[in-house]
Amino acid sequence: HYPPQVRLEWVFTLRDWTTGLRERVDHEPRLLPYLLSALTDPSPLVCGAAVDALQALGDLHAHDHAKDLE
């Protein structure tokens, strides 16, 4: 198994990719399972980072689809 710091950096990378890539929607089906699995990580730091990443992704989705959510 990888140490918690490596897993934490992986979650940060996933957050960057899922919120920053130009074609992020195309990559979500491949990346989201990794982010969701981080919610069950034994390290509270990794779990917290995954929650934060999912919140940022949700906020971005709400912004991108604001007309649909009205």
PDB file of N, CA and C in Angstrom:
ATOM      1  N   HIS A   1       0.840  -1.194   0.000  1.00  0.00           N
ATOM      2  CA  HIS A   1       0.000   0.000   0.000  1.00  0.00           C
ATOM      3  C   HIS A   1       0.878   1.249   0.000  1.00  0.00           C
ATOM      4  N   TYR A   2       0.327   2.276  -0.564  1.00  0.00           N
ATOM      5  CA  TYR A   2       1.055   3.541  -0.601  1.00  0.00           C
ATOM      6  C   TYR A   2       0.852   4.290   0.712  1.00  0.00           C
ATOM      7  N   PRO A   3       1.840   5.082   1.118  1.00  0.00           N
ATOM      8  CA  PRO A   3       1.687   5.859   2.354  1.00  0.00           C
ATOM      9  C   PRO A   3       0.610   6.933   2.190  1.00  0.00           C
ATOM     10  N   PRO A   4       0.057   7.406   3.303  1.00  0.00           N
ATOM     11  CA  PRO A   4      -1.030   8.397   3.246  1.00  0.00           C
ATOM     12  C   PRO A   4      -0.667   9.653   2.455  1.00  0.00           C
ATOM     13  N   GLN A   5       0.565  10.107   2.540  1.00  0.00           N
ATOM     14  CA  GLN A   5       0.941  11.334   1.820  1.00  0.00           C
ATOM     15  C   GLN A   5       0.845  11.146   0.311  1.00  0.00           C
ATOM     16  N   VAL A   6       1.185   9.966  -0.160  1.00  0.00           N
ATOM     17  CA  VAL A   6       1.087   9.676  -1.596  1.00  0.00           C
ATOM     18  C   VAL A   6      -0.381   9.632  -2.011  1.00  0.00           C
ATOM     19  N   ARG A   7      -1.215   8.981  -1.201  1.00  0.00           N
ATOM     20  CA  ARG A   7      -2.643   8.912  -1.513  1.00  0.00           C
ATOM     21  C   ARG A   7      -3.278  10.295  -1.469  1.00  0.00           C
ATOM     22  N   LEU A   8      -2.825  11.124  -0.539  1.00  0.00           N
ATOM     23  CA  LEU A   8      -3.323  12.492  -0.449  1.00  0.00           C
ATOM     24  C   LEU A   8      -2.969  13.284  -1.706  1.00  0.00           C
ATOM     25  N   GLU A   9      -1.740  13.151  -2.166  1.00  0.00           N
ATOM     26  CA  GLU A   9      -1.331  13.835  -3.396  1.00  0.00           C
ATOM     27  C   GLU A   9      -2.128  13.332  -4.597  1.00  0.00           C
ATOM     28  N   TRP A  10      -2.461  12.046  -4.597  1.00  0.00           N
ATOM     29  CA  TRP A  10      -3.282  11.496  -5.680  1.00  0.00           C
ATOM     30  C   TRP A  10      -4.662  12.154  -5.682  1.00  0.00           C
ATOM     31  N   VAL A  11      -5.243  12.339  -4.503  1.00  0.00           N
ATOM     32  CA  VAL A  11      -6.547  13.006  -4.415  1.00  0.00           C
ATOM     33  C   VAL A  11      -6.432  14.453  -4.887  1.00  0.00           C
ATOM     34  N   PHE A  12      -5.364  15.134  -4.521  1.00  0.00           N
ATOM     35  CA  PHE A  12      -5.163  16.507  -4.998  1.00  0.00           C
ATOM     36  C   PHE A  12      -5.044  16.535  -6.527  1.00  0.00           C
ATOM     37  N   THR A  13      -4.350  15.560  -7.082  1.00  0.00           N
ATOM     38  CA  THR A  13      -4.213  15.478  -8.541  1.00  0.00           C
ATOM     39  C   THR A  13      -5.565  15.228  -9.190  1.00  0.00           C
ATOM     40  N   LEU A  14      -6.334  14.319  -8.617  1.00  0.00           N
ATOM     41  CA  LEU A  14      -7.672  14.054  -9.142  1.00  0.00           C
ATOM     42  C   LEU A  14      -8.546  15.295  -9.091  1.00  0.00           C
ATOM     43  N   ARG A  15      -8.438  16.046  -7.993  1.00  0.00           N
ATOM     44  CA  ARG A  15      -9.216  17.288  -7.893  1.00  0.00           C
ATOM     45  C   ARG A  15      -8.818  18.262  -9.005  1.00  0.00           C
ATOM     46  N   ASP A  16      -7.521  18.402  -9.210  1.00  0.00           N
ATOM     47  CA  ASP A  16      -7.042  19.296 -10.276  1.00  0.00           C
ATOM     48  C   ASP A  16      -7.573  18.860 -11.631  1.00  0.00           C
ATOM     49  N   TRP A  17      -7.514  17.575 -11.896  1.00  0.00           N
ATOM     50  CA  TRP A  17      -7.968  17.073 -13.192  1.00  0.00           C
ATOM     51  C   TRP A  17      -9.475  17.222 -13.366  1.00  0.00           C
ATOM     52  N   THR A  18     -10.248  16.857 -12.340  1.00  0.00           N
ATOM     53  CA  THR A  18     -11.709  16.874 -12.486  1.00  0.00           C
ATOM     54  C   THR A  18     -12.282  18.280 -12.474  1.00  0.00           C
ATOM     55  N   THR A  19     -11.531  19.245 -11.986  1.00  0.00           N
ATOM     56  CA  THR A  19     -12.039  20.621 -11.971  1.00  0.00           C
ATOM     57  C   THR A  19     -11.315  21.542 -12.942  1.00  0.00           C
ATOM     58  N   GLY A  20     -10.156  21.118 -13.443  1.00  0.00           N
ATOM     59  CA  GLY A  20      -9.360  22.030 -14.239  1.00  0.00           C
ATOM     60  C   GLY A  20      -9.147  21.676 -15.694  1.00  0.00           C
ATOM     61  N   LEU A  21      -9.279  20.416 -16.038  1.00  0.00           N
ATOM     62  CA  LEU A  21      -9.060  20.046 -17.426  1.00  0.00           C
ATOM     63  C   LEU A  21     -10.134  20.647 -18.326  1.00  0.00           C
ATOM     64  N   ARG A  22      -9.741  21.039 -19.498  1.00  0.00           N
ATOM     65  CA  ARG A  22     -10.693  21.610 -20.445  1.00  0.00           C
ATOM     66  C   ARG A  22     -11.779  20.597 -20.802  1.00  0.00           C
ATOM     67  N   GLU A  23     -11.390  19.354 -20.986  1.00  0.00           N
ATOM     68  CA  GLU A  23     -12.331  18.286 -21.334  1.00  0.00           C
ATOM     69  C   GLU A  23     -12.675  17.451 -20.106  1.00  0.00           C
ATOM     70  N   ARG A  24     -12.823  18.097 -18.964  1.00  0.00           N
ATOM     71  CA  ARG A  24     -12.999  17.370 -17.705  1.00  0.00           C
ATOM     72  C   ARG A  24     -14.223  16.464 -17.712  1.00  0.00           C
ATOM     73  N   VAL A  25     -15.293  16.874 -18.370  1.00  0.00           N
ATOM     74  CA  VAL A  25     -16.509  16.064 -18.398  1.00  0.00           C
ATOM     75  C   VAL A  25     -16.246  14.737 -19.112  1.00  0.00           C
ATOM     76  N   ASP A  26     -15.396  14.759 -20.117  1.00  0.00           N
ATOM     77  CA  ASP A  26     -15.065  13.533 -20.837  1.00  0.00           C
ATOM     78  C   ASP A  26     -14.284  12.554 -19.962  1.00  0.00           C
ATOM     79  N   HIS A  27     -13.535  13.078 -18.999  1.00  0.00           N
ATOM     80  CA  HIS A  27     -12.691  12.236 -18.152  1.00  0.00           C
ATOM     81  C   HIS A  27     -13.362  11.818 -16.848  1.00  0.00           C
ATOM     82  N   GLU A  28     -14.459  12.454 -16.486  1.00  0.00           N
ATOM     83  CA  GLU A  28     -15.115  12.154 -15.211  1.00  0.00           C
ATOM     84  C   GLU A  28     -15.439  10.674 -15.020  1.00  0.00           C
ATOM     85  N   PRO A  29     -15.978   9.980 -16.018  1.00  0.00           N
ATOM     86  CA  PRO A  29     -16.292   8.562 -15.782  1.00  0.00           C
ATOM     87  C   PRO A  29     -15.080   7.711 -15.416  1.00  0.00           C
ATOM     88  N   ARG A  30     -13.912   8.095 -15.878  1.00  0.00           N
ATOM     89  CA  ARG A  30     -12.707   7.347 -15.554  1.00  0.00           C
ATOM     90  C   ARG A  30     -12.091   7.773 -14.221  1.00  0.00           C
ATOM     91  N   LEU A  31     -12.236   9.047 -13.866  1.00  0.00           N
ATOM     92  CA  LEU A  31     -11.564   9.563 -12.677  1.00  0.00           C
ATOM     93  C   LEU A  31     -12.420   9.515 -11.416  1.00  0.00           C
ATOM     94  N   LEU A  32     -13.723   9.653 -11.574  1.00  0.00           N
ATOM     95  CA  LEU A  32     -14.603   9.724 -10.409  1.00  0.00           C
ATOM     96  C   LEU A  32     -14.532   8.479  -9.513  1.00  0.00           C
ATOM     97  N   PRO A  33     -14.428   7.266 -10.042  1.00  0.00           N
ATOM     98  CA  PRO A  33     -14.311   6.114  -9.144  1.00  0.00           C
ATOM     99  C   PRO A  33     -13.109   6.187  -8.199  1.00  0.00           C
ATOM    100  N   TYR A  34     -12.004   6.718  -8.678  1.00  0.00           N
ATOM    101  CA  TYR A  34     -10.833   6.873  -7.804  1.00  0.00           C
ATOM    102  C   TYR A  34     -11.120   7.873  -6.691  1.00  0.00           C
ATOM    103  N   LEU A  35     -11.775   8.951  -7.041  1.00  0.00           N
ATOM    104  CA  LEU A  35     -12.105   9.970  -6.050  1.00  0.00           C
ATOM    105  C   LEU A  35     -13.103   9.429  -5.024  1.00  0.00           C
ATOM    106  N   LEU A  36     -14.095   8.699  -5.495  1.00  0.00           N
ATOM    107  CA  LEU A  36     -15.073   8.114  -4.583  1.00  0.00           C
ATOM    108  C   LEU A  36     -14.439   7.074  -3.668  1.00  0.00           C
ATOM    109  N   SER A  37     -13.509   6.309  -4.175  1.00  0.00           N
ATOM    110  CA  SER A  37     -12.864   5.298  -3.335  1.00  0.00           C
ATOM    111  C   SER A  37     -12.027   5.937  -2.230  1.00  0.00           C
ATOM    112  N   ALA A  38     -11.560   7.140  -2.457  1.00  0.00           N
ATOM    113  CA  ALA A  38     -10.778   7.838  -1.428  1.00  0.00           C
ATOM    114  C   ALA A  38     -11.630   8.197  -0.217  1.00  0.00           C
ATOM    115  N   LEU A  39     -12.948   8.175  -0.363  1.00  0.00           N
ATOM    116  CA  LEU A  39     -13.827   8.447   0.775  1.00  0.00           C
ATOM    117  C   LEU A  39     -13.722   7.374   1.855  1.00  0.00           C
ATOM    118  N   THR A  40     -13.240   6.198   1.495  1.00  0.00           N
ATOM    119  CA  THR A  40     -13.109   5.105   2.464  1.00  0.00           C
ATOM    120  C   THR A  40     -11.658   4.860   2.867  1.00  0.00           C
ATOM    121  N   ASP A  41     -10.788   5.792   2.547  1.00  0.00           N
ATOM    122  CA  ASP A  41      -9.371   5.645   2.892  1.00  0.00           C
ATOM    123  C   ASP A  41      -9.207   5.633   4.412  1.00  0.00           C
ATOM    124  N   PRO A  42      -8.275   4.849   4.936  1.00  0.00           N
ATOM    125  CA  PRO A  42      -8.053   4.821   6.384  1.00  0.00           C
ATOM    126  C   PRO A  42      -7.546   6.147   6.961  1.00  0.00           C
ATOM    127  N   SER A  43      -6.951   6.983   6.135  1.00  0.00           N
ATOM    128  CA  SER A  43      -6.425   8.261   6.628  1.00  0.00           C
ATOM    129  C   SER A  43      -7.511   9.334   6.598  1.00  0.00           C
ATOM    130  N   PRO A  44      -7.764   9.971   7.744  1.00  0.00           N
ATOM    131  CA  PRO A  44      -8.752  11.055   7.768  1.00  0.00           C
ATOM    132  C   PRO A  44      -8.379  12.220   6.846  1.00  0.00           C
ATOM    133  N   LEU A  45      -7.094  12.466   6.655  1.00  0.00           N
ATOM    134  CA  LEU A  45      -6.676  13.547   5.762  1.00  0.00           C
ATOM    135  C   LEU A  45      -7.068  13.253   4.320  1.00  0.00           C
ATOM    136  N   VAL A  46      -6.897  12.014   3.906  1.00  0.00           N
ATOM    137  CA  VAL A  46      -7.247  11.626   2.543  1.00  0.00           C
ATOM    138  C   VAL A  46      -8.767  11.691   2.360  1.00  0.00           C
ATOM    139  N   CYS A  47      -9.499  11.187   3.338  1.00  0.00           N
ATOM    140  CA  CYS A  47     -10.969  11.250   3.276  1.00  0.00           C
ATOM    141  C   CYS A  47     -11.444  12.695   3.199  1.00  0.00           C
ATOM    142  N   GLY A  48     -10.886  13.551   4.022  1.00  0.00           N
ATOM    143  CA  GLY A  48     -11.269  14.962   4.012  1.00  0.00           C
ATOM    144  C   GLY A  48     -10.952  15.635   2.694  1.00  0.00           C
ATOM    145  N   ALA A  49      -9.809  15.302   2.122  1.00  0.00           N
ATOM    146  CA  ALA A  49      -9.441  15.871   0.823  1.00  0.00           C
ATOM    147  C   ALA A  49     -10.391  15.386  -0.263  1.00  0.00           C
ATOM    148  N   ALA A  50     -10.824  14.129  -0.166  1.00  0.00           N
ATOM    149  CA  ALA A  50     -11.777  13.596  -1.142  1.00  0.00           C
ATOM    150  C   ALA A  50     -13.123  14.311  -1.025  1.00  0.00           C
ATOM    151  N   VAL A  51     -13.571  14.552   0.192  1.00  0.00           N
ATOM    152  CA  VAL A  51     -14.829  15.288   0.400  1.00  0.00           C
ATOM    153  C   VAL A  51     -14.704  16.690  -0.180  1.00  0.00           C
ATOM    154  N   ASP A  52     -13.598  17.354   0.094  1.00  0.00           N
ATOM    155  CA  ASP A  52     -13.376  18.700  -0.444  1.00  0.00           C
ATOM    156  C   ASP A  52     -13.358  18.696  -1.972  1.00  0.00           C
ATOM    157  N   ALA A  53     -12.713  17.694  -2.552  1.00  0.00           N
ATOM    158  CA  ALA A  53     -12.637  17.599  -4.012  1.00  0.00           C
ATOM    159  C   ALA A  53     -14.023  17.375  -4.604  1.00  0.00           C
ATOM    160  N   LEU A  54     -14.806  16.505  -3.991  1.00  0.00           N
ATOM    161  CA  LEU A  54     -16.158  16.254  -4.493  1.00  0.00           C
ATOM    162  C   LEU A  54     -17.043  17.487  -4.338  1.00  0.00           C
ATOM    163  N   GLN A  55     -16.842  18.235  -3.253  1.00  0.00           N
ATOM    164  CA  GLN A  55     -17.594  19.482  -3.073  1.00  0.00           C
ATOM    165  C   GLN A  55     -17.229  20.486  -4.165  1.00  0.00           C
ATOM    166  N   ALA A  56     -15.953  20.610  -4.459  1.00  0.00           N
ATOM    167  CA  ALA A  56     -15.513  21.522  -5.520  1.00  0.00           C
ATOM    168  C   ALA A  56     -16.065  21.085  -6.865  1.00  0.00           C
ATOM    169  N   LEU A  57     -16.070  19.787  -7.111  1.00  0.00           N
ATOM    170  CA  LEU A  57     -16.615  19.269  -8.364  1.00  0.00           C
ATOM    171  C   LEU A  57     -18.118  19.525  -8.445  1.00  0.00           C
ATOM    172  N   GLY A  58     -18.821  19.347  -7.337  1.00  0.00           N
ATOM    173  CA  GLY A  58     -20.254  19.638  -7.299  1.00  0.00           C
ATOM    174  C   GLY A  58     -20.551  21.108  -7.512  1.00  0.00           C
ATOM    175  N   ASP A  59     -19.765  21.968  -6.907  1.00  0.00           N
ATOM    176  CA  ASP A  59     -19.947  23.410  -7.095  1.00  0.00           C
ATOM    177  C   ASP A  59     -19.721  23.797  -8.557  1.00  0.00           C
ATOM    178  N   LEU A  60     -18.708  23.213  -9.152  1.00  0.00           N
ATOM    179  CA  LEU A  60     -18.416  23.487 -10.559  1.00  0.00           C
ATOM    180  C   LEU A  60     -19.554  22.993 -11.453  1.00  0.00           C
ATOM    181  N   HIS A  61     -20.071  21.823 -11.145  1.00  0.00           N
ATOM    182  CA  HIS A  61     -21.191  21.278 -11.916  1.00  0.00           C
ATOM    183  C   HIS A  61     -22.418  22.184 -11.785  1.00  0.00           C
ATOM    184  N   ALA A  62     -22.697  22.658 -10.575  1.00  0.00           N
ATOM    185  CA  ALA A  62     -23.831  23.551 -10.362  1.00  0.00           C
ATOM    186  C   ALA A  62     -23.645  24.853 -11.134  1.00  0.00           C
ATOM    187  N   HIS A  63     -22.432  25.361 -11.155  1.00  0.00           N
ATOM    188  CA  HIS A  63     -22.149  26.589 -11.903  1.00  0.00           C
ATOM    189  C   HIS A  63     -22.336  26.364 -13.403  1.00  0.00           C
ATOM    190  N   ASP A  64     -21.807  25.238 -13.899  1.00  0.00           N
ATOM    191  CA  ASP A  64     -21.896  24.940 -15.327  1.00  0.00           C
ATOM    192  C   ASP A  64     -23.327  24.686 -15.794  1.00  0.00           C
ATOM    193  N   HIS A  65     -24.178  24.210 -14.886  1.00  0.00           N
ATOM    194  CA  HIS A  65     -25.549  23.850 -15.241  1.00  0.00           C
ATOM    195  C   HIS A  65     -26.573  24.681 -14.467  1.00  0.00           C
ATOM    196  N   ALA A  66     -26.230  25.927 -14.221  1.00  0.00           N
ATOM    197  CA  ALA A  66     -27.101  26.794 -13.414  1.00  0.00           C
ATOM    198  C   ALA A  66     -28.495  26.930 -14.030  1.00  0.00           C
ATOM    199  N   LYS A  67     -28.566  27.027 -15.344  1.00  0.00           N
ATOM    200  CA  LYS A  67     -29.877  27.160 -16.003  1.00  0.00           C
ATOM    201  C   LYS A  67     -30.733  25.925 -15.789  1.00  0.00           C
ATOM    202  N   ASP A  68     -30.125  24.760 -15.795  1.00  0.00           N
ATOM    203  CA  ASP A  68     -30.862  23.518 -15.589  1.00  0.00           C
ATOM    204  C   ASP A  68     -31.343  23.353 -14.162  1.00  0.00           C
ATOM    205  N   LEU A  69     -30.665  24.006 -13.218  1.00  0.00           N
ATOM    206  CA  LEU A  69     -30.992  23.857 -11.805  1.00  0.00           C
ATOM    207  C   LEU A  69     -31.997  24.886 -11.291  1.00  0.00           C
ATOM    208  N   GLU A  70     -32.407  25.810 -12.137  1.00  0.00           N
ATOM    209  CA  GLU A  70     -33.343  26.851 -11.697  1.00  0.00           C
ATOM    210  C   GLU A  70     -34.735  26.307 -11.579  1.00  0.00           C
TER     211      GLU A  70
END
